[in-house]
Structures are given as structure tokens and as C-alpha cells.
XYZ file of C-alpha atoms in Angstrom:
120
model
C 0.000 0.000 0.000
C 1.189 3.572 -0.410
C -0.238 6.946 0.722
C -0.511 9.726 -2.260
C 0.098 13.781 -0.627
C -1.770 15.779 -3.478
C -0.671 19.658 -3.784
C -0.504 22.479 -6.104
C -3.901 24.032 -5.983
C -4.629 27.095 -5.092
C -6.664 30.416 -6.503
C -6.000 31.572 -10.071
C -7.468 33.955 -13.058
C -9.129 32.503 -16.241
C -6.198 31.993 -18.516
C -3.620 31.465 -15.770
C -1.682 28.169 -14.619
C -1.044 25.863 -12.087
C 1.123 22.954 -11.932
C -0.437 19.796 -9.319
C 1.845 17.232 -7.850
C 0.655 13.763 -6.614
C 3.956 12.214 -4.342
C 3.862 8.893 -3.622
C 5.057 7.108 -0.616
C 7.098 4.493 -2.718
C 7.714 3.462 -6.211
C 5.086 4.515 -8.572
C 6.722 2.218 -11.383
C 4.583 -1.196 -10.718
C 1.173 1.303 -10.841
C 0.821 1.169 -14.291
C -2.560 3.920 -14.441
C -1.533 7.230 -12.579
C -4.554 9.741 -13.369
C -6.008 12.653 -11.987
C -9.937 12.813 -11.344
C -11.793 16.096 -10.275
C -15.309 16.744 -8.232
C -16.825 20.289 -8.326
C -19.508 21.364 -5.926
C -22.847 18.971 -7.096
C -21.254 17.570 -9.747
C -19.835 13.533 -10.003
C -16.463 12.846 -10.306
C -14.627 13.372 -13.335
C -12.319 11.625 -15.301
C -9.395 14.356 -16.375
C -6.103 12.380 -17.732
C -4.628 9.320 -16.986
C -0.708 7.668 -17.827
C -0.653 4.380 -18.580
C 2.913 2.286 -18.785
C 3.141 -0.473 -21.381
C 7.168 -1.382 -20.757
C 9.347 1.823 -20.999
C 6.522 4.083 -22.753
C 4.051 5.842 -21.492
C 1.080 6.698 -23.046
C -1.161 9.586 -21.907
C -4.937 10.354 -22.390
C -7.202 13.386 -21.598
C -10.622 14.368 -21.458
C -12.124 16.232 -24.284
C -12.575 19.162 -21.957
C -8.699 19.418 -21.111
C -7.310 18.712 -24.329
C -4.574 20.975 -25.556
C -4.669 22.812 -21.989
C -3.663 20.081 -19.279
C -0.682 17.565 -19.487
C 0.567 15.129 -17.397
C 3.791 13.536 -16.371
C 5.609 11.717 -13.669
C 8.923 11.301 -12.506
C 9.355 7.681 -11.638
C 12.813 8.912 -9.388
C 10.628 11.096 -7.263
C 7.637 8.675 -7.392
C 5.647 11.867 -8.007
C 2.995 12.618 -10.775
C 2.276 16.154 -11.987
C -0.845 17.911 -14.547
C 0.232 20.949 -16.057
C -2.560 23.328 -16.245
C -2.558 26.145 -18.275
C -5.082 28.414 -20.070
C -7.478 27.684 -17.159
C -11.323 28.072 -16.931
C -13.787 29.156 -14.206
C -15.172 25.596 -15.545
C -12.111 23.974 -14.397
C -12.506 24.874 -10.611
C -12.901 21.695 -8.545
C -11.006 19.604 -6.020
C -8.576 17.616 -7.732
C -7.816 13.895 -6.938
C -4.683 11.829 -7.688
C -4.984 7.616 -7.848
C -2.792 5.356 -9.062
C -3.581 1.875 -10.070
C -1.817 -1.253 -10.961
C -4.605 -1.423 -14.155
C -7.626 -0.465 -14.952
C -9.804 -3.238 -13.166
C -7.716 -2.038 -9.518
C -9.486 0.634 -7.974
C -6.501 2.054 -6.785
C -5.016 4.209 -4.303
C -6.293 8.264 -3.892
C -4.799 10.859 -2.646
C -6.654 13.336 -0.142
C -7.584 16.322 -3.482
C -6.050 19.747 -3.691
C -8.564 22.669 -4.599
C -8.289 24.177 -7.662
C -10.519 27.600 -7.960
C -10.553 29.506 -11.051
C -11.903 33.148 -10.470
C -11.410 37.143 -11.405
């Protein structure tokens, strides 16, 4: 088992930027779907990108509502995971959630969220 420490979030204009890290306890490398899932106030939660290892690639994926705005990494060294967000919405504010799974029938570990609030 390992615990994920989500951070990053904060308060930020429309069109601004924030980058969110997901540390991991241990190794990352045998939890071959990291992704990053978001909730807003009465909505469900959302699907928002995933990486998924098959041997030394990785492969990422992205809702249609982040595409060419959010990317997302990891640093298998740090056993961290990061999304780059940039050109942010009011539509993107929400608490952000980190998981990583070994595939995509395990359910995974989460992390604890970071809010996100986009806002003039």
C-alpha cells in the first residue's frame, strides 16, 4: 500500500496556470494507471487524464474538456505525478484527486484532493 500527498492548488485567473503534484510514498513504477480525477460542488467525479505504462513508454490520455490545456507527467525517481494546467477556466474549478492503479480493473489508491478555484 502507499499513501498519495496531493498539492498544487490554489486560486487563479481565467487563462492562468497551475502545476499539481501527486507524491507517492514508494515506487510509482509497478502502478501502471496514474490519473487525476476532479469533483466540483454537485457535480460527479470526473475523469481528467490518466498515464498508462506499457514497458518503458508511457502513453497519456485526456478528457475532451482538457485537451490541448492540461498535461501530465511523472517522474518515476521522485515517485511523483504532476498535470500541467494552463489556459485555465472558471469551468475547471474543482477539487482535484490523484490515484494510481496497478490497471484499470484495480481501484486504486487516492490521494486526499487539492482545490483548484478559477476566479477574477
Amino acid at each position: 500500500q502507499v499513501q498519495l500527498v496531493a498539492s498544487g492548488g490554489g486560486l487563479v485567473q481565467p487563462g492562468g496556470s497551475l502545476r499539481l503534484s501527486c507524491a507517492a510514498s514508494g515506487s510509482i513504477f509497478n502502478f501502471n494507471v496514474m490519473g487525476w480525477y476532479r469533483q466540483a460542488p454537485g457535480k460527479e467525479r470526473e475523469l481528467v487524464a490518466t498515464l498508462t505504462r506499457t514497458g518503458n513508454t508511457n502513453y497519456p490520455t485526456y478528457a475532451d474538456s482538457v485537451k490541448g490545456r492540461f498535461t501530465i507527467s511523472k517522474d518515476n525517481a521522485q515517485n511523483t505525478v504532476y498535470l500541467q494546467m494552463n489556459s485555465l477556466k472558471p469551468e475547471d474549478t474543482a477539487v482535484y484527486y490523484c490515484n494510481a492503479a496497478r490497471n484499470w480493473r484495480d481501484p486504486g489508491y487516492w490521494g486526499q484532493g487539492t482545490q483548484v478555484t478559477v476566479s477574477s
